[in-house]
Amino acid sequence: MEYRKLGNSDLEVSAITFGAWAAGGWMWGSTDRNEAIEAIKASYEVGVTSIDTAPIYGQGVSEEIVGEAIKGFSRDKVQILTKFGMRWDLAKGDFAMKSFKNNGDAIDVYKYAGKESIIYECEQSLKRLGTDYIDLYQIHWPDSTTPIDETFEAVSRLIEQGKVRHAGVCNYNAAQMAEAEKTLNLVSNQIPFSMVNRGIEAETVPYCIKNNKSILAYSPLERGLLTGKIHSDYQFKEGDHRANLAHFKPEFIEKTNVLLAKIKPIAEAHHASLGQLVLRWTIERPGITIALAGARNAEQAVQNAEAINIKLSAEELKTIDDLVNAF
């Protein structure tokens, strides 16, 4: 595994980080708790020391799974990345969405990052994770109802108390990051990035490179689309959010599979899967520090981690870049 520092901090994380959204089941058509725990353990065994989760993933389930999985690990050998600012138990802030818990109960989700809420959320996360500190604490989504300085003053207090080591953001644009920086040093921004979703390259990536902020790319496999295993008549399980996304409409799936067919020979030359090639390409992109990869079971987790073993030549990278640019 390769390890990379986040921003100007001393926090090193694995270039392939375990993304625990699907492990929580929420919006992914449920989960198998034991398989999710085994997936985290298996990825740790092959060098994936960093795990990204959030309270909203299963309304606490994902964090509980992470906490259970890392019980046997030496705490200083694992990095826990979690989030705050999405409440399903408090009707405050920006309304985000109507959703359902894993048991089918309806919930309203709000983006809220008020000071007292953050302090409360941190305590709940620490309990679920079974730890006394969080390595990277990230606001999950911008909250237009709370001043940015109020949000990051609260995070600053948590850092002073030793409950949080470093602060990051998710889904922030460059202007929002600059505003947050007035209050607290940020080390990272977690944002969506993939071969078929490169909008951040226009403004956010250049800002992060210039200001030495790490980018944690989420959905680098575009929620499974870039594995090559999704076809135009794919049937999603009930509760799987992907069924309604534009990237999973038949036309887009077919267009994507044409791109994947063109890069497949490079994957085969490295005895790798398409998913592994895509992950390796992602962390080779300018400004991208790590790629978050989710897994439902141990086999998937190990496969994701093994993407690090692919060594792409400059010529191969250019070939892939040219194809992606033409997409």
GROMACS .gro file of C-alpha atoms in nm:
model
  327
    1MET     CA    1   0.000   0.000   0.000
    2GLU     CA    2   0.104   0.361  -0.052
    3TYR     CA    3   0.046   0.620   0.220
    4ARG     CA    4   0.000   0.989   0.163
    5LYS     CA    5  -0.012   1.289   0.397
    6LEU     CA    6  -0.325   1.500   0.409
    7GLY     CA    7  -0.255   1.863   0.326
    8ASN     CA    8   0.010   2.018   0.548
    9SER     CA    9  -0.065   1.780   0.836
   10ASP     CA   10   0.124   1.483   0.976
   11LEU     CA   11  -0.178   1.256   0.917
   12GLU     CA   12  -0.089   0.977   0.675
   13VAL     CA   13  -0.368   0.780   0.514
   14SER     CA   14  -0.374   0.485   0.276
   15ALA     CA   15  -0.404   0.590  -0.091
   16ILE     CA   16  -0.692   0.344  -0.119
   17THR     CA   17  -0.924   0.419   0.171
   18PHE     CA   18  -1.217   0.201   0.278
   19GLY     CA   19  -1.544   0.384   0.210
   20ALA     CA   20  -1.807   0.261   0.454
   21TRP     CA   21  -2.124   0.413   0.305
   22ALA     CA   22  -2.249   0.086   0.154
   23ALA     CA   23  -2.145  -0.097   0.474
   24GLY     CA   24  -2.416   0.101   0.654
   25GLY     CA   25  -2.678  -0.026   0.410
   26TRP     CA   26  -2.856   0.309   0.382
   27MET     CA   27  -2.959   0.380   0.021
   28TRP     CA   28  -2.780   0.063  -0.092
   29GLY     CA   29  -3.060  -0.187  -0.034
   30SER     CA   30  -2.952  -0.301   0.317
   31THR     CA   31  -2.630  -0.465   0.432
   32ASP     CA   32  -2.489  -0.779   0.594
   33ARG     CA   33  -2.328  -0.657   0.915
   34ASN     CA   34  -2.088  -0.947   0.956
   35GLU     CA   35  -1.971  -0.931   0.594
   36ALA     CA   36  -1.914  -0.556   0.628
   37ILE     CA   37  -1.702  -0.611   0.940
   38GLU     CA   38  -1.500  -0.882   0.765
   39ALA     CA   39  -1.451  -0.649   0.466
   40ILE     CA   40  -1.291  -0.383   0.687
   41LYS     CA   41  -1.071  -0.639   0.861
   42ALA     CA   42  -0.961  -0.794   0.531
   43SER     CA   43  -0.870  -0.457   0.379
   44TYR     CA   44  -0.669  -0.368   0.691
   45GLU     CA   45  -0.472  -0.690   0.655
   46VAL     CA   46  -0.358  -0.579   0.308
   47GLY     CA   47  -0.261  -0.229   0.416
   48VAL     CA   48  -0.579  -0.022   0.401
   49THR     CA   49  -0.542   0.157   0.733
   50SER     CA   50  -0.793   0.438   0.669
   51ILE     CA   51  -1.171   0.408   0.695
   52ASP     CA   52  -1.420   0.678   0.596
   53THR     CA   53  -1.768   0.671   0.744
   54ALA     CA   54  -2.049   0.906   0.855
   55PRO     CA   55  -2.335   0.907   1.108
   56ILE     CA   56  -2.599   0.931   0.833
   57TYR     CA   57  -2.483   0.603   0.672
   58GLY     CA   58  -2.746   0.376   0.819
   59GLN     CA   59  -2.822   0.634   1.090
   60GLY     CA   60  -2.531   0.517   1.304
   61VAL     CA   61  -2.500   0.163   1.165
   62SER     CA   62  -2.189   0.229   0.954
   63GLU     CA   63  -2.002   0.390   1.244
   64GLU     CA   64  -2.100   0.101   1.473
   65ILE     CA   65  -1.972  -0.148   1.215
   66VAL     CA   66  -1.643   0.042   1.186
   67GLY     CA   67  -1.612   0.053   1.565
   68GLU     CA   68  -1.669  -0.322   1.592
   69ALA     CA   69  -1.428  -0.400   1.307
   70ILE     CA   70  -1.136  -0.202   1.454
   71LYS     CA   71  -1.166  -0.340   1.809
   72GLY     CA   72  -0.868  -0.567   1.758
   73PHE     CA   73  -0.655  -0.306   1.581
   74SER     CA   74  -0.391  -0.092   1.746
   75ARG     CA   75  -0.568   0.247   1.748
   76ASP     CA   76  -0.259   0.442   1.635
   77LYS     CA   77  -0.230   0.215   1.328
   78VAL     CA   78  -0.574   0.300   1.189
   79GLN     CA   79  -0.715   0.633   1.075
   80ILE     CA   80  -1.084   0.703   1.132
   81LEU     CA   81  -1.241   0.959   0.902
   82THR     CA   82  -1.599   1.053   0.983
   83LYS     CA   83  -1.837   1.342   0.930
   84PHE     CA   84  -2.096   1.570   1.085
   85GLY     CA   85  -2.374   1.794   0.967
   86MET     CA   86  -2.647   1.558   0.842
   87ARG     CA   87  -2.924   1.512   1.095
   88TRP     CA   88  -3.217   1.275   1.065
   89ASP     CA   89  -3.320   1.331   1.428
   90LEU     CA   90  -3.342   1.712   1.425
   91ALA     CA   91  -3.545   1.932   1.189
   92LYS     CA   92  -3.302   2.221   1.160
   93GLY     CA   93  -3.090   2.376   0.883
   94ASP     CA   94  -3.129   2.307   0.511
   95PHE     CA   95  -3.375   2.034   0.422
   96ALA     CA   96  -3.173   1.773   0.230
   97MET     CA   97  -3.406   1.488   0.141
   98LYS     CA   98  -3.680   1.249   0.236
   99SER     CA   99  -3.541   0.901   0.291
  100PHE     CA  100  -3.588   0.574   0.475
  101LYS     CA  101  -3.400   0.392   0.747
  102ASN     CA  102  -3.282   0.039   0.676
  103ASN     CA  103  -3.595  -0.090   0.853
  104GLY     CA  104  -3.820   0.108   0.618
  105ASP     CA  105  -3.913   0.393   0.856
  106ALA     CA  106  -3.944   0.728   0.678
  107ILE     CA  107  -3.701   1.004   0.778
  108ASP     CA  108  -3.638   1.366   0.683
  109VAL     CA  109  -3.268   1.450   0.651
  110TYR     CA  110  -3.133   1.800   0.718
  111LYS     CA  111  -2.795   1.959   0.650
  112TYR     CA  112  -2.719   2.135   0.978
  113ALA     CA  113  -2.384   2.242   1.121
  114GLY     CA  114  -2.467   2.461   1.419
  115LYS     CA  115  -2.219   2.468   1.707
  116GLU     CA  116  -2.417   2.271   1.966
  117SER     CA  117  -2.519   2.015   1.706
  118ILE     CA  118  -2.155   1.948   1.611
  119ILE     CA  119  -2.052   1.901   1.975
  120TYR     CA  120  -2.341   1.657   2.021
  121GLU     CA  121  -2.271   1.469   1.698
  122CYS     CA  122  -1.905   1.424   1.787
  123GLU     CA  123  -1.992   1.263   2.121
  124GLN     CA  124  -2.235   1.024   1.950
  125SER     CA  125  -1.978   0.930   1.685
  126LEU     CA  126  -1.707   0.864   1.944
  127LYS     CA  127  -1.944   0.627   2.129
  128ARG     CA  128  -2.043   0.437   1.815
  129LEU     CA  129  -1.684   0.413   1.695
  130GLY     CA  130  -1.559   0.303   2.037
  131THR     CA  131  -1.273   0.551   2.037
  132ASP     CA  132  -1.175   0.872   2.215
  133TYR     CA  133  -1.062   1.065   1.908
  134ILE     CA  134  -1.138   1.106   1.538
  135ASP     CA  135  -0.844   1.148   1.299
  136LEU     CA  136  -1.029   1.356   1.039
  137TYR     CA  137  -1.362   1.527   1.112
  138GLN     CA  138  -1.542   1.651   0.801
  139ILE     CA  139  -1.854   1.859   0.743
  140HIS     CA  140  -2.068   1.636   0.522
  141TRP     CA  141  -2.246   1.903   0.314
  142PRO     CA  142  -2.254   2.284   0.324
  143ASP     CA  143  -2.525   2.430   0.549
  144SER     CA  144  -2.646   2.771   0.426
  145THR     CA  145  -2.828   2.844   0.754
  146THR     CA  146  -2.516   2.846   0.974
  147PRO     CA  147  -2.222   3.089   0.936
  148ILE     CA  148  -1.911   2.897   0.828
  149ASP     CA  149  -1.707   3.053   1.109
  150GLU     CA  150  -1.952   2.919   1.371
  151THR     CA  151  -1.918   2.568   1.229
  152PHE     CA  152  -1.540   2.566   1.232
  153GLU     CA  153  -1.508   2.737   1.570
  154ALA     CA  154  -1.692   2.433   1.707
  155VAL     CA  155  -1.453   2.196   1.527
  156SER     CA  156  -1.161   2.402   1.658
  157ARG     CA  157  -1.287   2.348   2.012
  158LEU     CA  158  -1.305   1.971   1.952
  159ILE     CA  159  -0.944   1.979   1.830
  160GLU     CA  160  -0.837   2.169   2.144
  161GLN     CA  161  -1.012   1.903   2.355
  162GLY     CA  162  -0.825   1.624   2.175
  163LYS     CA  163  -1.144   1.466   2.041
  164VAL     CA  164  -1.054   1.553   1.681
  165ARG     CA  165  -0.706   1.560   1.524
  166HIS     CA  166  -0.771   1.735   1.192
  167ALA     CA  167  -1.051   1.916   1.012
  168GLY     CA  168  -1.174   1.861   0.659
  169VAL     CA  169  -1.476   1.938   0.444
  170CYS     CA  170  -1.688   1.748   0.197
  171ASN     CA  171  -1.868   1.884  -0.107
  172TYR     CA  172  -1.731   2.238  -0.057
  173ASN     CA  173  -1.638   2.461  -0.348
  174ALA     CA  174  -1.323   2.675  -0.352
  175ALA     CA  175  -1.494   2.986  -0.210
  176GLN     CA  176  -1.642   2.790   0.082
  177MET     CA  177  -1.304   2.635   0.157
  178ALA     CA  178  -1.139   2.979   0.157
  179GLU     CA  179  -1.404   3.109   0.399
  180ALA     CA  180  -1.358   2.812   0.636
  181GLU     CA  181  -0.980   2.864   0.625
  182LYS     CA  182  -1.025   3.202   0.797
  183THR     CA  183  -1.127   3.014   1.111
  184LEU     CA  184  -0.940   2.684   1.100
  185ASN     CA  185  -0.676   2.507   0.891
  186LEU     CA  186  -0.836   2.251   0.662
  187VAL     CA  187  -0.637   1.953   0.541
  188SER     CA  188  -0.878   1.810   0.286
  189ASN     CA  189  -1.193   1.822   0.077
  190GLN     CA  190  -1.387   1.504   0.005
  191ILE     CA  191  -1.562   1.543  -0.329
  192PRO     CA  192  -1.703   1.320  -0.604
  193PHE     CA  193  -1.462   1.245  -0.887
  194SER     CA  194  -1.450   0.974  -1.150
  195MET     CA  195  -1.368   0.916  -1.516
  196VAL     CA  196  -1.726   1.016  -1.601
  197ASN     CA  197  -1.768   1.290  -1.339
  198ARG     CA  198  -1.484   1.542  -1.355
  199GLY     CA  199  -1.655   1.873  -1.278
  200ILE     CA  200  -1.419   1.950  -0.989
  201GLU     CA  201  -1.124   1.985  -1.226
  202ALA     CA  202  -1.237   2.334  -1.334
  203GLU     CA  203  -1.206   2.518  -1.003
  204THR     CA  204  -1.177   2.303  -0.691
  205VAL     CA  205  -0.878   2.090  -0.795
  206PRO     CA  206  -0.665   2.395  -0.891
  207TYR     CA  207  -0.756   2.564  -0.560
  208CYS     CA  208  -0.659   2.255  -0.360
  209ILE     CA  209  -0.329   2.214  -0.546
  210LYS     CA  210  -0.239   2.581  -0.499
  211ASN     CA  211  -0.325   2.579  -0.128
  212ASN     CA  212  -0.190   2.233  -0.043
  213LYS     CA  213  -0.526   2.077   0.042
  214SER     CA  214  -0.577   1.708  -0.020
  215ILE     CA  215  -0.865   1.577  -0.227
  216LEU     CA  216  -1.036   1.260  -0.112
  217ALA     CA  217  -1.214   1.134  -0.424
  218TYR     CA  218  -1.542   0.964  -0.342
  219SER     CA  219  -1.735   0.748  -0.588
  220PRO     CA  220  -1.423   0.698  -0.805
  221LEU     CA  221  -1.591   0.386  -0.945
  222GLU     CA  222  -1.908   0.593  -0.996
  223ARG     CA  223  -2.098   0.373  -0.749
  224GLY     CA  224  -2.003   0.055  -0.934
  225LEU     CA  225  -2.065   0.181  -1.288
  226LEU     CA  226  -1.693   0.180  -1.375
  227THR     CA  227  -1.639  -0.183  -1.273
  228GLY     CA  228  -1.785  -0.297  -1.606
  229LYS     CA  229  -2.037  -0.515  -1.422
  230ILE     CA  230  -2.338  -0.289  -1.482
  231HIS     CA  231  -2.530  -0.345  -1.807
  232SER     CA  232  -2.819  -0.146  -1.954
  233ASP     CA  233  -3.091  -0.381  -1.821
  234TYR     CA  234  -2.932  -0.421  -1.475
  235GLN     CA  235  -3.189  -0.478  -1.198
  236PHE     CA  236  -3.126  -0.285  -0.876
  237LYS     CA  237  -3.245  -0.410  -0.539
  238GLU     CA  238  -3.534  -0.228  -0.374
  239GLY     CA  239  -3.396   0.070  -0.180
  240ASP     CA  240  -3.087   0.107  -0.402
  241HIS     CA  241  -3.055   0.481  -0.478
  242ARG     CA  242  -2.866   0.419  -0.803
  243ALA     CA  243  -3.181   0.317  -0.991
  244ASN     CA  244  -3.289   0.681  -1.026
  245LEU     CA  245  -2.952   0.841  -1.104
  246ALA     CA  246  -2.872   0.983  -1.448
  247HIS     CA  247  -2.548   0.785  -1.463
  248PHE     CA  248  -2.749   0.463  -1.442
  249LYS     CA  249  -2.987   0.531  -1.728
  250PRO     CA  250  -2.942   0.273  -2.010
  251GLU     CA  251  -2.791   0.523  -2.258
  252PHE     CA  252  -2.525   0.641  -2.012
  253ILE     CA  253  -2.441   0.285  -1.906
  254GLU     CA  254  -2.391   0.186  -2.270
  255LYS     CA  255  -2.174   0.491  -2.342
  256THR     CA  256  -1.963   0.415  -2.032
  257ASN     CA  257  -1.921   0.051  -2.127
  258VAL     CA  258  -1.782   0.159  -2.466
  259LEU     CA  259  -1.515   0.360  -2.281
  260LEU     CA  260  -1.441   0.066  -2.050
  261ALA     CA  261  -1.401  -0.170  -2.346
  262LYS     CA  262  -1.132   0.062  -2.484
  263ILE     CA  263  -0.927   0.068  -2.162
  264LYS     CA  264  -0.981  -0.300  -2.080
  265PRO     CA  265  -0.667  -0.414  -2.271
  266ILE     CA  266  -0.456  -0.202  -2.034
  267ALA     CA  267  -0.620  -0.367  -1.732
  268GLU     CA  268  -0.561  -0.711  -1.884
  269ALA     CA  269  -0.194  -0.630  -1.952
  270HIS     CA  270  -0.156  -0.572  -1.578
  271HIS     CA  271  -0.364  -0.880  -1.484
  272ALA     CA  272  -0.608  -0.641  -1.319
  273SER     CA  273  -0.982  -0.582  -1.323
  274LEU     CA  274  -1.136  -0.271  -1.474
  275GLY     CA  275  -1.223  -0.148  -1.125
  276GLN     CA  276  -0.862  -0.182  -1.011
  277LEU     CA  277  -0.736   0.007  -1.316
  278VAL     CA  278  -0.987   0.287  -1.257
  279LEU     CA  279  -0.882   0.320  -0.892
  280ARG     CA  280  -0.513   0.335  -0.986
  281TRP     CA  281  -0.582   0.595  -1.257
  282THR     CA  282  -0.779   0.803  -1.006
  283ILE     CA  283  -0.494   0.838  -0.757
  284GLU     CA  284  -0.257   0.927  -1.041
  285ARG     CA  285  -0.464   1.233  -1.132
  286PRO     CA  286  -0.324   1.578  -1.041
  287GLY     CA  287  -0.454   1.691  -0.701
  288ILE     CA  288  -0.616   1.360  -0.606
  289THR     CA  289  -0.462   1.229  -0.284
  290ILE     CA  290  -0.672   0.921  -0.214
  291ALA     CA  291  -0.959   0.723  -0.363
  292LEU     CA  292  -1.242   0.598  -0.144
  293ALA     CA  293  -1.355   0.250  -0.238
  294GLY     CA  294  -1.652   0.074  -0.083
  295ALA     CA  295  -1.687  -0.301  -0.040
  296ARG     CA  296  -1.969  -0.528   0.073
  297ASN     CA  297  -1.746  -0.823   0.156
  298ALA     CA  298  -1.385  -0.925   0.216
  299GLU     CA  299  -1.320  -1.032  -0.143
  300GLN     CA  300  -1.425  -0.694  -0.284
  301ALA     CA  301  -1.221  -0.512  -0.019
  302VAL     CA  302  -0.902  -0.701  -0.103
  303GLN     CA  303  -0.955  -0.648  -0.476
  304ASN     CA  304  -0.986  -0.274  -0.421
  305ALA     CA  305  -0.667  -0.264  -0.214
  306GLU     CA  306  -0.473  -0.456  -0.477
  307ALA     CA  307  -0.529  -0.170  -0.724
  308ILE     CA  308  -0.221  -0.017  -0.566
  309ASN     CA  309  -0.002  -0.287  -0.725
  310ILE     CA  310  -0.070  -0.160  -1.078
  311LYS     CA  311   0.218   0.050  -1.208
  312LEU     CA  312   0.102   0.251  -1.508
  313SER     CA  313   0.354   0.391  -1.755
  314ALA     CA  314   0.334   0.752  -1.875
  315GLU     CA  315   0.221   0.620  -2.214
  316GLU     CA  316  -0.059   0.412  -2.060
  317LEU     CA  317  -0.176   0.706  -1.849
  318LYS     CA  318  -0.185   0.928  -2.157
  319THR     CA  319  -0.385   0.667  -2.350
  320ILE     CA  320  -0.643   0.650  -2.071
  321ASP     CA  321  -0.650   1.030  -2.031
  322ASP     CA  322  -0.710   1.078  -2.405
  323LEU     CA  323  -1.000   0.831  -2.400
  324VAL     CA  324  -1.150   0.990  -2.090
  325ASN     CA  325  -1.115   1.338  -2.240
  326ALA     CA  326  -1.299   1.221  -2.549
  327PHE     CA  327  -1.584   1.066  -2.345
   0.00000   0.00000   0.00000
